[in-house]
XYZ file of C-alpha atoms in Angstrom:
742
model
C 0.000 0.000 0.000
C 1.594 3.286 -1.055
C 0.681 6.937 -1.419
C 2.588 9.883 -2.858
C 2.893 13.262 -1.177
C 2.489 15.492 -4.188
C -0.741 17.017 -2.868
C 0.793 18.550 0.268
C 0.626 22.299 -0.253
C 0.701 25.773 1.190
C -2.582 27.578 1.817
C -3.051 31.303 2.405
C -5.142 32.254 5.424
C -7.711 34.930 4.510
C -9.447 37.083 7.129
C -12.638 39.152 7.093
C -10.455 42.235 6.744
C -8.827 40.795 3.617
C -12.243 40.075 2.112
C -13.510 43.558 2.967
C -10.442 45.146 1.395
C -10.829 43.050 -1.769
C -14.512 43.981 -2.032
C -13.592 47.673 -2.258
C -11.452 47.050 -5.342
C -13.162 47.245 -8.736
C -13.975 43.840 -10.263
C -12.101 42.557 -13.295
C -13.134 40.094 -16.010
C -10.774 37.474 -14.560
C -11.836 38.123 -10.958
C -15.424 39.384 -10.851
C -15.830 38.706 -7.104
C -13.619 39.526 -4.085
C -13.000 35.835 -3.340
C -11.917 35.100 -6.908
C -9.611 38.117 -6.763
C -8.019 36.871 -3.542
C -7.691 33.393 -4.999
C -5.993 34.723 -8.116
C -3.597 36.854 -6.074
C -2.639 34.014 -3.761
C -2.003 31.574 -6.600
C 0.124 34.177 -8.369
C 2.282 34.318 -5.242
C 2.674 30.544 -5.168
C -0.019 29.476 -2.734
C -2.048 26.385 -3.513
C -5.386 27.560 -2.143
C -7.295 29.643 0.369
C -8.453 29.041 3.904
C -11.162 31.524 4.801
C -14.139 32.066 7.110
C -17.387 30.795 5.671
C -19.632 33.372 7.346
C -19.608 37.122 7.913
C -20.110 39.348 10.928
C -23.741 39.787 9.838
C -24.454 36.138 10.591
C -22.820 36.425 13.994
C -24.930 39.483 14.802
C -28.196 37.813 13.748
C -27.397 34.634 15.678
C -26.579 36.607 18.831
C -29.762 38.659 18.576
C -31.795 35.463 18.309
C -29.994 33.157 20.729
C -28.363 35.395 23.361
C -30.841 37.439 25.332
C -29.146 40.156 27.405
C -30.220 40.735 30.980
C -32.840 43.404 31.416
C -34.450 42.882 27.998
C -38.094 43.818 27.879
C -40.485 40.887 27.867
C -42.013 41.749 24.502
C -38.605 42.016 22.864
C -37.556 38.723 24.421
C -40.646 36.941 23.119
C -40.053 38.335 19.635
C -36.423 37.190 19.702
C -37.443 33.726 20.860
C -39.951 33.472 18.000
C -37.230 34.376 15.515
C -34.924 31.811 17.116
C -37.560 29.079 16.961
C -38.245 29.852 13.317
C -34.522 29.603 12.608
C -34.175 26.356 14.588
C -36.981 24.846 12.552
C -35.448 25.859 9.201
C -31.797 26.952 9.567
C -30.450 29.017 6.690
C -28.325 32.008 5.702
C -29.131 35.361 4.180
C -27.024 36.577 1.270
C -24.934 39.011 3.315
C -24.141 36.338 5.936
C -21.777 34.209 3.817
C -18.481 34.944 2.104
C -18.936 32.478 -0.772
C -21.894 32.011 -3.101
C -20.482 30.350 -6.245
C -18.874 27.009 -7.028
C -15.881 28.613 -8.745
C -15.228 30.692 -5.627
C -15.186 27.558 -3.475
C -12.707 25.646 -5.631
C -9.643 24.733 -3.557
C -11.065 26.452 -0.460
C -10.799 25.188 3.111
C -13.662 26.543 5.211
C -13.126 28.054 8.645
C -16.171 27.505 10.832
C -17.237 30.550 12.860
C -14.830 30.846 15.782
C -17.454 32.312 18.091
C -19.534 29.126 18.115
C -19.232 27.641 21.596
C -19.868 23.939 21.298
C -18.660 23.518 24.882
C -20.390 26.475 26.509
C -21.451 26.293 30.149
C -24.956 27.213 28.997
C -26.979 24.269 27.683
C -29.012 26.440 25.308
C -25.923 28.119 23.881
C -24.448 24.687 23.169
C -27.715 23.588 21.569
C -27.952 26.600 19.266
C -24.224 26.476 18.473
C -24.660 22.894 17.284
C -27.520 23.905 14.989
C -25.405 26.763 13.607
C -22.472 24.414 13.022
C -24.647 21.924 11.159
C -25.959 24.835 9.085
C -22.445 25.951 8.123
C -21.331 22.435 7.220
C -24.458 21.927 5.133
C -23.755 25.126 3.204
C -20.107 24.128 2.705
C -21.240 20.779 1.321
C -23.609 22.605 -1.045
C -20.615 24.521 -2.431
C -18.605 21.288 -2.829
C -16.166 22.259 -0.073
C -14.716 19.068 1.363
C -12.814 20.301 4.431
C -13.943 22.454 7.347
C -11.815 23.512 10.313
C -13.537 23.866 13.669
C -12.443 26.290 16.404
C -10.722 24.726 19.413
C -12.647 23.702 22.508
C -12.647 26.437 25.126
C -13.374 24.376 28.218
C -12.069 21.051 29.434
C -15.157 20.821 31.625
C -17.538 20.418 28.684
C -15.142 18.743 26.268
C -17.399 15.696 26.041
C -20.203 17.927 24.735
C -17.850 19.355 22.116
C -16.809 15.861 21.022
C -20.415 14.665 20.867
C -21.314 17.521 18.525
C -18.337 16.744 16.285
C -19.388 13.114 16.091
C -22.944 14.133 15.210
C -21.634 16.387 12.434
C -19.494 13.600 10.998
C -22.569 11.406 10.765
C -24.793 14.168 9.367
C -22.236 15.281 6.736
C -20.872 12.054 5.222
C -18.774 13.814 2.571
C -17.209 16.444 4.815
C -13.762 16.153 6.385
C -13.679 17.901 9.759
C -10.425 19.127 11.245
C -10.057 20.382 14.825
C -7.774 23.350 15.336
C -5.701 22.937 18.492
C -2.563 24.601 19.847
C 0.295 22.188 20.179
C 0.308 22.495 23.968
C -0.731 24.573 27.010
C -4.467 23.900 27.339
C -4.874 26.501 30.097
C -5.235 29.198 27.440
C -8.347 27.405 26.213
C -10.244 27.667 29.468
C -13.624 29.339 29.156
C -13.795 32.811 30.660
C -17.495 33.491 31.132
C -18.130 37.114 32.093
C -20.581 38.032 34.820
C -24.204 37.681 33.890
C -23.778 34.396 32.061
C -23.321 36.010 28.673
C -21.231 34.075 26.197
C -17.708 35.257 25.349
C -18.845 35.266 21.754
C -20.942 38.333 22.497
C -17.940 40.181 23.892
C -15.299 39.846 21.154
C -15.548 39.768 17.407
C -12.967 37.021 16.923
C -11.263 34.994 19.614
C -7.498 35.393 19.515
C -5.272 32.574 18.406
C -4.380 30.460 21.467
C -1.035 31.654 22.761
C 1.473 30.493 25.306
C 1.459 32.274 28.656
C 5.106 32.444 29.711
C 5.921 32.792 33.382
C 8.510 35.312 34.506
C 10.187 32.537 36.454
C 12.716 31.262 33.909
C 13.732 28.463 36.216
C 10.298 26.917 36.387
C 9.799 23.955 34.079
C 6.635 23.376 32.127
C 4.824 20.525 33.757
C 3.963 17.375 31.896
C 0.285 18.090 32.507
C 0.556 21.420 30.646
C 2.279 19.737 27.725
C -0.051 16.761 27.550
C -3.311 18.613 28.192
C -4.042 19.609 24.597
C -3.164 16.166 23.309
C -5.495 14.660 25.918
C -8.276 16.917 24.612
C -7.654 15.574 21.133
C -7.604 12.015 22.452
C -11.045 12.485 24.016
C -12.483 13.957 20.813
C -11.163 11.311 18.424
C -12.040 8.496 20.840
C -15.637 9.695 21.191
C -15.759 9.926 17.397
C -14.561 6.310 17.191
C -11.372 7.198 15.304
C -13.395 8.443 12.333
C -11.152 8.662 9.263
C -12.820 11.974 8.296
C -11.633 13.610 11.517
C -8.191 15.171 11.685
C -6.059 17.768 13.435
C -5.070 21.274 12.479
C -2.094 21.978 14.715
C -1.618 25.605 15.686
C 2.112 26.339 15.901
C 1.644 29.757 17.494
C 3.183 28.712 20.839
C 6.966 28.234 20.728
C 7.830 24.585 20.247
C 9.189 22.960 23.407
C 12.668 21.503 23.383
C 11.306 18.175 24.613
C 11.470 15.970 21.518
C 9.639 13.172 23.306
C 6.606 15.412 23.671
C 6.653 16.524 20.033
C 7.010 12.993 18.705
C 3.530 12.038 19.915
C 1.955 14.371 17.359
C 3.619 12.446 14.525
C 1.407 9.485 15.404
C -1.781 11.548 15.109
C -3.981 12.423 12.144
C -2.412 15.845 11.495
C -3.850 17.172 8.247
C -3.044 20.884 8.478
C -0.540 23.110 10.262
C -1.290 26.734 11.135
C 1.682 29.097 10.869
C 1.019 32.691 11.988
C 3.375 35.449 10.937
C 4.693 35.584 14.503
C 6.226 32.134 13.999
C 8.972 33.615 11.820
C 12.221 35.081 13.078
C 14.859 37.170 11.334
C 18.066 35.433 10.264
C 21.518 37.024 10.198
C 20.703 38.805 6.940
C 17.397 40.116 8.218
C 15.212 37.783 6.189
C 12.284 36.097 7.928
C 12.799 32.368 8.427
C 11.211 29.620 10.442
C 13.174 28.396 13.465
C 15.035 25.169 12.719
C 12.979 23.269 15.268
C 9.766 24.365 13.554
C 11.157 23.447 10.135
C 12.096 20.009 11.412
C 8.687 19.475 12.988
C 6.875 20.474 9.782
C 9.088 18.210 7.699
C 8.492 15.283 10.043
C 4.739 15.928 10.040
C 4.557 15.907 6.254
C 6.624 12.737 6.038
C 4.755 10.960 8.819
C 1.117 11.646 8.017
C -0.457 9.958 5.007
C -3.306 12.450 4.995
C -1.297 15.658 5.401
C -2.874 18.245 3.113
C -1.518 21.735 3.693
C 0.172 24.303 5.855
C -1.908 27.425 6.425
C 0.222 30.551 6.428
C -0.803 33.936 7.752
C 0.787 36.531 5.453
C 2.264 39.581 7.149
C 2.790 42.532 4.845
C 5.192 44.199 7.261
C 7.510 41.180 7.135
C 6.924 40.529 3.412
C 5.777 36.986 4.129
C 3.175 36.985 1.401
C 5.466 34.941 -0.829
C 5.925 31.211 -0.209
C 9.604 31.607 -1.159
C 10.278 32.036 2.557
C 8.910 28.584 3.262
C 11.717 26.036 3.066
C 11.898 22.916 0.931
C 9.715 20.839 3.222
C 6.819 21.395 0.820
C 8.120 18.526 -1.299
C 9.972 16.616 1.370
C 8.775 13.093 1.641
C 7.221 13.164 -1.822
C 8.895 9.865 -2.582
C 7.964 8.337 0.722
C 5.354 5.609 0.882
C 3.744 3.376 3.410
C 3.552 -0.350 2.949
C 1.378 -2.632 5.014
C 0.913 -6.346 4.481
C 0.311 -9.513 6.420
C 3.163 -11.825 7.280
C 4.698 -13.841 4.490
C 4.497 -17.628 4.712
C 7.443 -18.724 2.535
C 7.662 -22.143 4.174
C 4.049 -22.977 3.314
C 3.317 -20.905 0.207
C 5.232 -20.320 -3.005
C 6.079 -16.652 -3.469
C 5.480 -14.825 -6.733
C 8.355 -13.653 -8.886
C 7.476 -10.006 -8.240
C 7.837 -10.630 -4.484
C 11.308 -12.077 -4.989
C 12.148 -9.117 -7.209
C 11.143 -6.651 -4.497
C 13.493 -8.241 -1.984
C 16.316 -8.571 -4.522
C 16.359 -4.799 -5.050
C 17.981 -4.414 -1.629
C 21.750 -4.133 -2.204
C 22.619 -3.845 1.498
C 21.162 -7.191 2.532
C 22.899 -9.195 -0.186
C 26.165 -7.327 0.232
C 26.200 -8.290 3.905
C 25.409 -11.897 3.016
C 28.364 -11.943 0.642
C 30.646 -10.468 3.299
C 29.475 -13.060 5.818
C 30.169 -15.964 3.454
C 33.510 -14.429 2.481
C 34.722 -14.181 6.087
C 33.378 -17.640 6.892
C 35.429 -19.039 4.010
C 38.530 -17.217 5.213
C 38.066 -18.629 8.709
C 37.428 -22.187 7.524
C 40.344 -24.379 8.669
C 42.375 -26.335 6.138
C 42.502 -26.226 2.369
C 40.005 -28.976 1.542
C 36.849 -28.658 -0.504
C 34.133 -26.626 1.242
C 30.446 -27.385 0.742
C 28.035 -24.433 0.884
C 24.284 -25.052 0.974
C 21.855 -22.211 0.236
C 18.543 -23.209 1.816
C 15.609 -21.466 0.144
C 17.518 -20.133 -2.844
C 14.523 -18.353 -4.413
C 15.613 -16.864 -7.734
C 19.270 -17.162 -6.807
C 20.608 -13.777 -5.610
C 22.424 -15.272 -2.614
C 23.768 -18.103 -4.768
C 25.469 -15.477 -6.923
C 26.784 -13.725 -3.818
C 28.218 -17.016 -2.541
C 30.041 -17.516 -5.840
C 31.444 -13.983 -5.568
C 32.658 -14.733 -2.034
C 34.299 -17.995 -3.170
C 36.155 -16.159 -5.920
C 37.289 -13.392 -3.567
C 38.449 -15.846 -0.905
C 40.200 -18.045 -3.499
C 38.776 -21.201 -1.906
C 37.833 -24.564 -3.375
C 34.089 -24.649 -2.724
C 30.877 -25.900 -4.265
C 27.364 -24.515 -3.828
C 24.151 -26.500 -3.448
C 20.961 -24.475 -3.993
C 17.790 -25.949 -2.438
C 14.396 -24.553 -3.440
C 10.853 -25.942 -3.071
C 9.046 -23.369 -5.240
C 8.662 -25.104 -8.645
C 8.319 -21.810 -10.488
C 11.399 -20.286 -8.873
C 13.242 -23.526 -9.599
C 12.778 -22.828 -13.324
C 14.566 -19.498 -12.856
C 17.368 -21.286 -10.997
C 17.764 -23.732 -13.879
C 17.994 -20.829 -16.309
C 20.700 -19.131 -14.250
C 22.648 -22.368 -13.843
C 22.650 -22.869 -17.581
C 23.558 -19.284 -18.471
C 25.672 -18.140 -15.496
C 26.723 -20.709 -12.926
C 27.234 -23.922 -14.899
C 28.892 -26.663 -12.825
C 29.723 -24.342 -9.919
C 26.218 -24.925 -8.541
C 24.121 -28.040 -7.985
C 20.354 -27.503 -7.867
C 18.125 -29.535 -5.536
C 14.344 -29.338 -5.821
C 12.577 -29.869 -2.509
C 11.866 -28.572 0.997
C 15.068 -27.758 2.837
C 13.652 -29.350 5.999
C 13.051 -32.778 4.503
C 15.340 -33.110 1.498
C 18.122 -35.666 1.888
C 21.428 -33.818 1.475
C 23.783 -35.029 -1.242
C 26.688 -34.308 1.057
C 27.105 -32.680 4.411
C 27.150 -28.870 4.342
C 30.070 -27.056 5.902
C 28.393 -23.670 5.590
C 24.591 -23.448 5.641
C 23.231 -20.167 4.271
C 19.564 -19.456 4.923
C 17.621 -16.652 3.311
C 15.661 -14.451 5.715
C 12.516 -13.212 3.958
C 11.286 -9.747 4.836
C 10.645 -9.150 8.527
C 9.795 -12.719 9.401
C 12.852 -14.792 10.326
C 11.847 -18.426 10.750
C 13.974 -20.633 12.972
C 14.120 -23.767 10.864
C 16.735 -26.484 10.409
C 20.408 -25.611 10.618
C 23.727 -27.394 10.301
C 24.398 -29.567 13.341
C 28.015 -28.467 13.148
C 29.997 -26.187 10.895
C 28.859 -22.648 10.201
C 25.293 -21.366 9.973
C 24.549 -18.043 8.282
C 22.738 -16.372 10.002
C 24.100 -17.659 13.278
C 21.406 -16.028 15.431
C 18.244 -13.919 15.373
C 16.940 -11.564 18.028
C 13.464 -10.032 18.212
C 12.793 -6.687 19.920
C 9.600 -4.970 21.033
C 8.365 -1.468 21.913
C 4.908 0.021 22.669
C 3.583 2.084 19.808
C 0.961 4.754 19.178
C -0.461 5.304 15.703
C -4.089 6.159 15.062
C -3.516 5.601 11.336
C -2.227 2.048 11.748
C -5.006 1.294 14.211
C -7.643 2.477 11.748
C -6.094 0.462 8.930
C -5.935 -2.691 11.043
C -9.569 -2.474 12.073
C -10.642 -1.734 8.521
C -11.312 -5.433 7.948
C -14.477 -5.110 10.075
C -13.840 -8.376 11.882
C -11.780 -9.569 14.810
C -9.056 -10.992 12.597
C -7.935 -7.568 11.453
C -6.903 -6.621 14.984
C -5.352 -9.990 15.813
C -2.996 -10.097 12.840
C 0.616 -8.861 12.869
C 1.402 -6.644 9.870
C 4.626 -5.855 8.052
C 4.709 -2.049 7.946
C 7.084 0.722 6.962
C 6.548 2.968 9.988
C 5.906 6.659 9.372
C 3.032 8.093 11.406
C 4.047 6.347 14.615
C 5.302 7.284 18.071
C 7.156 4.924 20.373
C 5.691 5.541 23.815
C 8.456 4.036 25.933
C 11.445 5.877 27.324
C 14.811 4.981 28.774
C 14.067 6.601 32.130
C 14.283 4.368 35.154
C 11.113 3.552 37.020
C 10.869 2.606 40.664
C 13.242 -0.165 41.774
C 14.583 -0.583 38.246
C 11.792 -2.800 36.955
C 11.678 -1.183 33.525
C 14.134 -1.812 30.746
C 15.177 0.363 27.796
C 12.718 1.899 25.368
C 13.162 -1.005 22.930
C 13.626 -4.381 24.613
C 14.781 -7.773 23.421
C 12.134 -10.499 23.469
C 14.040 -13.645 22.564
C 16.879 -15.113 20.550
C 17.353 -18.032 18.188
C 20.816 -19.540 17.806
C 22.084 -21.827 15.039
C 23.076 -24.518 15.390
C 21.176 -25.111 18.615
C 23.113 -27.561 20.795
C 20.213 -28.641 23.040
C 17.749 -29.620 20.284
C 16.887 -33.332 20.004
C 17.545 -34.436 16.399
C 16.569 -37.455 14.318
C 18.879 -39.521 12.124
C 18.703 -36.838 9.417
C 19.819 -34.158 11.855
C 16.367 -32.534 12.030
C 14.402 -31.739 15.235
C 11.727 -34.277 16.164
C 9.208 -31.485 16.827
C 9.089 -27.730 16.493
C 8.789 -27.160 20.253
C 12.370 -25.902 20.472
C 11.180 -22.776 18.646
C 8.635 -21.797 21.326
C 9.456 -18.497 23.004
C 7.868 -16.059 25.457
C 8.791 -12.726 26.976
C 7.551 -10.487 29.774
C 8.714 -6.897 29.359
C 8.285 -3.770 31.495
C 8.357 -0.355 29.833
C 8.526 3.123 31.351
C 6.061 5.592 29.782
C 7.429 9.150 30.256
C 4.654 10.991 28.390
C 0.945 10.312 28.211
C -0.171 8.474 25.105
C -2.535 5.889 23.676
C -1.259 2.378 23.095
C -2.432 1.124 19.707
C -0.053 -1.773 19.333
C 3.475 -3.114 19.592
C 6.384 -2.498 17.245
C 8.441 -5.586 16.468
C 12.022 -5.220 15.273
C 14.515 -7.867 14.218
C 18.244 -8.290 14.137
C 20.283 -11.132 12.671
C 23.954 -11.957 13.194
C 25.095 -13.375 9.870
C 28.668 -14.192 10.781
C 31.085 -12.643 13.237
C 30.441 -8.910 13.348
C 28.362 -8.845 10.154
C 24.598 -8.662 10.462
C 21.242 -7.253 9.435
C 19.140 -5.006 11.648
C 16.038 -2.827 11.666
C 16.466 -1.928 15.354
C 15.919 1.875 15.308
C 18.934 2.561 17.511
C 21.310 0.101 15.797
C 20.300 -0.282 12.169
C 22.497 2.517 10.814
C 25.591 0.909 12.333
C 24.779 -2.619 11.145
C 22.908 -2.421 7.834
C 22.260 1.200 6.933
C 19.723 1.822 4.152
C 18.494 -1.777 4.059
C 15.230 -1.780 2.112
C 13.755 -5.263 2.303
C 13.085 -5.556 6.032
C 10.249 -3.711 7.740
C 9.030 -3.826 11.346
C 6.030 -5.793 12.549
C 2.946 -4.102 13.966
C 0.970 -6.068 16.567
C -2.347 -4.180 16.940
C -4.571 -4.049 20.006
C -8.326 -4.349 19.586
C -9.015 -1.473 21.985
C -6.682 1.526 22.451
C -5.222 1.675 25.959
C -4.570 5.080 27.540
C -1.181 5.321 29.266
C -0.678 8.304 31.616
C 2.702 9.958 31.945
C 5.197 8.293 34.290
C 3.273 5.026 34.176
C 4.520 1.506 33.547
C 3.453 -0.916 30.848
C 3.851 -4.659 31.189
C 3.782 -6.608 27.925
C 3.559 -10.361 27.536
C 4.161 -11.920 24.136
C 4.379 -15.559 23.134
C 5.710 -17.221 19.993
C 3.930 -20.569 19.853
C 4.038 -23.444 17.415
C 2.802 -26.867 16.459
C 3.850 -29.147 13.624
C 2.071 -27.009 11.019
C 1.991 -23.419 12.233
C 3.758 -20.651 14.131
C 1.732 -17.850 15.695
C 2.015 -14.958 18.118
C -0.175 -14.128 21.105
C 0.119 -10.843 23.007
C -1.318 -8.998 25.999
C -0.589 -5.790 27.944
C -1.301 -4.271 31.379
C -0.546 -0.773 32.599
C 0.234 0.425 36.115
C 0.595 3.766 37.843
C 3.198 4.308 40.523
C 1.645 5.985 43.562
C 3.797 7.373 46.359
C 1.340 6.619 49.136
C 0.793 3.930 51.763
C -1.874 1.303 51.094
C -5.390 2.387 51.969
C -7.125 0.607 54.865
C -9.548 -0.967 52.390
C -6.731 -2.815 50.626
C -4.835 -3.998 53.695
C -5.217 -7.584 54.893
C -7.437 -7.656 58.006
C -5.907 -9.293 61.082
C -7.000 -12.834 61.911
C -9.723 -12.826 64.543
C -8.798 -14.635 67.778
C -12.332 -16.036 67.912
C -11.755 -17.888 64.649
C -8.830 -19.925 65.766
C -9.711 -22.921 63.633
C -9.583 -20.832 60.451
C -13.342 -20.783 59.819
C -14.873 -17.650 58.319
C -17.767 -17.708 60.793
C -18.055 -19.199 64.263
C -19.963 -22.482 64.107
C -20.717 -25.249 66.584
C -19.542 -27.801 63.998
C -16.083 -27.979 62.475
C -16.945 -29.088 58.943
C -13.768 -29.534 56.892
C -13.463 -27.208 53.901
C -11.056 -27.602 50.982
C -10.463 -23.829 51.073
C -10.460 -22.982 54.759
C -8.630 -26.080 55.948
C -6.046 -26.089 53.192
C -2.393 -25.476 53.921
C -1.725 -21.786 54.646
C -0.408 -19.777 51.699
C 1.895 -16.754 51.807
C 0.000 -13.515 52.220
C 1.573 -12.026 49.107
C 0.854 -14.922 46.745
C -1.559 -12.771 44.769
C 0.646 -9.663 44.867
C 1.937 -8.298 41.583
C 5.534 -8.340 42.717
C 7.054 -8.289 46.231
C 9.223 -5.352 45.204
C 6.155 -3.326 44.390
C 4.890 -3.106 47.905
C 7.971 -1.557 49.479
C 7.543 1.438 51.753
C 6.537 4.653 50.045
C 5.512 3.266 46.650
C 2.616 1.281 45.276
C 1.763 0.104 41.789
C -1.912 0.533 40.986
C -3.237 -1.352 37.989
C -5.240 0.983 35.772
C -5.971 -1.083 32.689
C -5.278 -4.086 30.514
C -6.004 -5.529 27.093
C -7.525 -8.848 26.161
C -5.377 -11.761 25.034
C -4.890 -11.400 21.295
C -4.872 -14.263 18.790
C -5.204 -17.158 21.272
C -4.374 -20.463 19.636
C -3.563 -18.661 16.395
C -7.287 -18.273 15.669
C -6.815 -15.180 13.485
C -3.267 -15.288 12.127
C -0.454 -17.790 11.828
C 2.605 -18.586 9.735
C 2.427 -21.880 7.895
C 5.348 -24.299 8.133
């Protein structure tokens, strides 16, 4: 699955003042209306479209006169206003002077800004009710004009955020062709708190246009911004998108007005969200050494990462500032086209041991020069280290179309060794390609064997066994009982992951299997939730932790007369991992990474912290994504415990996974959770006093330690307690939804 980024663009933000100014200019044949004139001007300057308010101040005034009754209004006037309001509620609609757009050609390429004075989270129930009707009216008119995207003002109150989210969800259902984006500042939710003036009147009646949310900076330079301040806005977004059931037509418009924090861990969480637009006010720019306005490097980096990460990124909305000459997009750096060649791939696990791969699949893997170069280097060094000068037998197990066979021949020539290559392949179609290459390239240097590498009788014993690792799914199959095995070991690594996009794609199958299937994915819009910080008593490991390892040859495996294991039970693995969660986030799944030691110090790796040192720019391996059926909220400074199992029978290999999260509380246990002392009156262990001592299998059983049901003895030490706050279900039990065929 892939998608290009050519549609990411730069949009000019148009205000009521801009529209009023354009309306005073005489019309021209090419721009007969103010909106068309503004559109023409912006495109001439290099912008890709307009983002403008859909309604005028006249609509705001009429709505306020109908729906906001000031204190002290005469009864007759109040009744008349209520009649007008009821008539409007029954049949909502605009008058001509209440909208900025009236024609289809005006609306082409336009992103609509919903009226900022609409308070969907007002403290007043009636204000919320009428604001919802007005919002539905605006979205209906935008749909009429074939406008596909509308940006809603941010919530003003955390107290009534649920009401805001409910309205958004209702609008998504009522407008099935409209994409709704929520404008939110990147952090500091305190600036969004509702400030209701005395008398209960709405703030919308006090100001013409609410200011852009801005950061309130304390004079105390030494004070650090708390995690709650940083996470608060993201938590608002999490509530909204969760109540809207992760609707794919709901996205974020991130307001970059506040200065970006230095904390990269905080910023990375936004990369995993559905960011569709970025808002850049003129105040975001700073002057460089030559006096030209530029974006700070941190902001440039964040924009570039957002474009690369989000599949649905559409535009950056810029606020031109004539004083700083920012009307031209030439001051916006090259991030507009960054990531244009990036793509996302998502597929289920390959089953090369059970199924025969297509030629195009082999071709995709063979386009990776790094992987096959490292294989050649591994074989080359193994040949150099081989003792003696006798004939060396190399067996390529799962030769496919033969790329590693060719690399083995290159290594033999470089090492100047006497060696012969056997190529074993069970795919009858690929075996035809091998025969062609033997006839045209390899001749008698290679012997071809058709059959399954696990059951084929070897012609002669292999000194060096080379196994091809397909994609991101290393399979621990048969290996040489002595000699050299390439790869010599595999390790699997895991990390908790947040990605609303991957979660939505996984559940797109509309059945349970979609969320119990591991996927091979090229990660982009993801955020690893774990950190390297130490939690209490050192229970947590690093941000990415090793699950298990496979070694070849395995000395403790029981083998038959052919040197093959009697069963596949030696490949069963399990891991219990503890992760520290430094910043609040939503767990959508687990990221699985792999690393293989080919020979000596030569390997292959997609471990994020090691891949550039081991196999930089390798293209044919991608991580695994293990989804969870229900997102799990993880508060900051919490702990996540992950259990994962790799299970097998004679026909299949499958994964099962489960997670629990805990919060560390620095408080003594409450009296309700402490074990009550044993009553002296119940000396025989009975729960109630009774004249008869009837034996009970529970009461009269051998005494058990008091902490047998405790999570961990270390977790109940003085001053700290771990409180469980959530868990997931067990995923894919028995391989019911996904498995790898053997």
